[in-house]
Structures are given as C-alpha cells and as structure tokens.
XYZ file of C-alpha atoms in Angstrom:
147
model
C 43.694 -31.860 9.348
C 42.279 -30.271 12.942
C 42.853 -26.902 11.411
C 41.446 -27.305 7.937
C 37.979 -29.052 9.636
C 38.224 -25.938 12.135
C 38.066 -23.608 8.891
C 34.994 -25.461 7.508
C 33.536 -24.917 10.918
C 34.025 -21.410 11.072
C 33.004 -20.423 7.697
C 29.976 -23.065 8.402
C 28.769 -20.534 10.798
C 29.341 -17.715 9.236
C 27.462 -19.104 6.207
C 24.348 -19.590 8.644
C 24.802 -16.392 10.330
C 24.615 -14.841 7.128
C 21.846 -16.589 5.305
C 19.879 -15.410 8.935
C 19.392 -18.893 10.485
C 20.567 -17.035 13.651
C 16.813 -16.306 14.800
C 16.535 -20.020 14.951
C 18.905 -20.171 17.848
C 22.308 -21.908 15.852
C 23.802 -18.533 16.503
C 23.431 -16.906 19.707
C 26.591 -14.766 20.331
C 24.997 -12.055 17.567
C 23.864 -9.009 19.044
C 20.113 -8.349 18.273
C 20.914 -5.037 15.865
C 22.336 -7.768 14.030
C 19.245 -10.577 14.132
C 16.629 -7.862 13.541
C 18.556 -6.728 10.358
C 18.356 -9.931 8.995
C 15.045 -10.443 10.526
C 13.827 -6.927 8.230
C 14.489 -8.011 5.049
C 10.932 -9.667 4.525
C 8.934 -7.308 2.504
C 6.441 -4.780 4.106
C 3.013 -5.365 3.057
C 1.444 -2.327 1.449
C -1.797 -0.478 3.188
C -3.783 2.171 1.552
C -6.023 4.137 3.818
C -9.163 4.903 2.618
C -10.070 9.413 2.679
C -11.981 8.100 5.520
C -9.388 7.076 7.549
C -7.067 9.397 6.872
C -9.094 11.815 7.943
C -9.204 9.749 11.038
C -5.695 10.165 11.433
C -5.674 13.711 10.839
C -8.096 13.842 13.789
C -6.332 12.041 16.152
C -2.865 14.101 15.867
C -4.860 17.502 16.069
C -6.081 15.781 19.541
C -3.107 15.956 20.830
C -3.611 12.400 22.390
C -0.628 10.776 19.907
C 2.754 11.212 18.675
C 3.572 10.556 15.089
C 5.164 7.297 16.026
C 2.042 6.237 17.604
C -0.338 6.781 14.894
C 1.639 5.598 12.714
C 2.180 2.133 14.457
C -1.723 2.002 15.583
C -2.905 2.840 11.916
C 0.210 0.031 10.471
C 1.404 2.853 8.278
C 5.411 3.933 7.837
C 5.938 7.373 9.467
C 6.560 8.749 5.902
C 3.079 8.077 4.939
C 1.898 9.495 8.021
C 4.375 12.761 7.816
C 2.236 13.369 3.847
C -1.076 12.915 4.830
C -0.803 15.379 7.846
C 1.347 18.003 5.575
C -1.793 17.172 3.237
C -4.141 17.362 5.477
C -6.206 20.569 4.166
C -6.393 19.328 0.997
C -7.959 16.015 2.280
C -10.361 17.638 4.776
C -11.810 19.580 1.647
C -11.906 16.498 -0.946
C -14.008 14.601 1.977
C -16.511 17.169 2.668
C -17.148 18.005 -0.884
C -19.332 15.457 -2.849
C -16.694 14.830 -5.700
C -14.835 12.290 -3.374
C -16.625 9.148 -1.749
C -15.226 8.247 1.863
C -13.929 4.685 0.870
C -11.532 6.447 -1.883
C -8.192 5.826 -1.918
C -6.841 8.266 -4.123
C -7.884 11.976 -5.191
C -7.594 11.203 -8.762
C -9.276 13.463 -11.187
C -9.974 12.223 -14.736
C -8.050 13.645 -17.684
C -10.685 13.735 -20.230
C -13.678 14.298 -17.329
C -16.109 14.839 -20.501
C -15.342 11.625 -22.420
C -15.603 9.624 -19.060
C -19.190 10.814 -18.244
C -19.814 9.825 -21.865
C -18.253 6.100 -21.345
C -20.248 5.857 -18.341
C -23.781 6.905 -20.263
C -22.682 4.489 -22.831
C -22.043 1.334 -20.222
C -25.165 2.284 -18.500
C -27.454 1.956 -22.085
C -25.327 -0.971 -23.583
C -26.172 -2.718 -20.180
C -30.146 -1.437 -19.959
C -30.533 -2.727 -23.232
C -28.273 -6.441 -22.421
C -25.698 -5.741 -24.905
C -22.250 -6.885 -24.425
C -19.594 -4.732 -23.213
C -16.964 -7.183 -22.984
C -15.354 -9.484 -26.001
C -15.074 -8.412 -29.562
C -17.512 -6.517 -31.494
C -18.074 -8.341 -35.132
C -19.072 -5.689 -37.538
C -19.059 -1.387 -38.185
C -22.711 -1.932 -38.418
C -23.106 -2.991 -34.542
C -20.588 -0.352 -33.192
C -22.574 2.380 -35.376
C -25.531 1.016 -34.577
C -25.239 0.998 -30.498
C-alpha cells in the first residue's frame, strides 16, 4: 500500500504544480521559466493611447534617450503596439496637427457617409434646442415628419 499512497503523492503534486499553486511556495524545486509561465496566463489589460500620447512616444524614441523596450514598458504598452505607432508615425504627426483630429482621440477613424453624419449631428443639436426626445420610440409619421 506504501507504493500506491506514494503514487497519489506524486500525481498530488503534479496536479498542484500544474493548476500553478507553485507561486504559493507548495512547489519549490520548479525553475522560475516554469512559475512565470504559469504566472502569465492572467489576461493583459488593454490600453489605448490617446493621438496625444502617441505622439509622445514618437517623441521620445526620435530623442534618442530610449530603446523600444523602454518605451514600451514606461508607456505599459506591448512592443508590437509600440513597433506600429512608430512605423505610423508620419501619418499620426499629420492627423494631430491638422484640426480634423482632437488630441484625446483614440482612433483616426473617418466616417463613411461624412455628409449624413453632419446631418445627424444638425438634427440632435435642433431636436435637443427645441427639448424633444432623441431617445425611446417615436409614436406616429406625423411627429417624425413633423421634426
């Protein structure tokens, strides 16, 4: 019976070695390429930089002052984000200094139907001048024709 309780042992600590309990000291003969691999598999939170601060970023690299690795862990951004916004980075230093794109944008997004946007956003602008709703149902052809 020794050897079957030794099996239940052993597979015991593989089970916890596995499931990643090792952090928590129960295993400490794994090697750390191990523990961090089971440490990684929490998700990365997501971070959008603002035109703003990608601009910033662009700035920092042309100083000279940073490697890619750096910026990229100062900023909290993977190095693939970092490698497309400085292979972008002429296209982003002209959609900030032209007045099309606000600083705290995110993306540079251009409308599909650019003409029936600026006439939604005339629309919203009366319906809410004149304290109509823009929300919920609207009850009758009359009202939609007649706003």
């Amino acid at each position: 019976m020794v050897f079957g309780s030794f099996l239940f042992s052993f597979f015991t600590h593989r089970w916890l070695c596995w499931v990643g309990l090792a952090q928590q000291g129960f295993c400490s003969h794994l090697r750390p390429s191990v523990l961090l691999s089971a440490m990684a598999a929490t998700k990365r939170q997501h971070r959008a930089l603002t035109l703003e601060k990608k601009i910033e970023v662009i700035n920092d690299f042309d100083s000279g002052c940073f490697t890619k690795t750096a910026l990229a862990t100062k900023y909290a951004i993977p190095k693939s984000s970092l490698t497309r916004i400085l292979h972008d980075k002429e296209k982003l230093r002209s959609a900030f200094s032209s007045t099309q794109f606000g600083p705290k944008r995110m993306r540079l997004r251009l409308p599909e139907h650019e003409e029936l946007e600026k006439c939604l956003v005339l629309w919203l602008r009366r319906a809410r001048s004149e304290n109509l709703p823009v929300t919920g149902r609207r009850h009758s052809k009359e009202e939609v024709a007649g706003s």
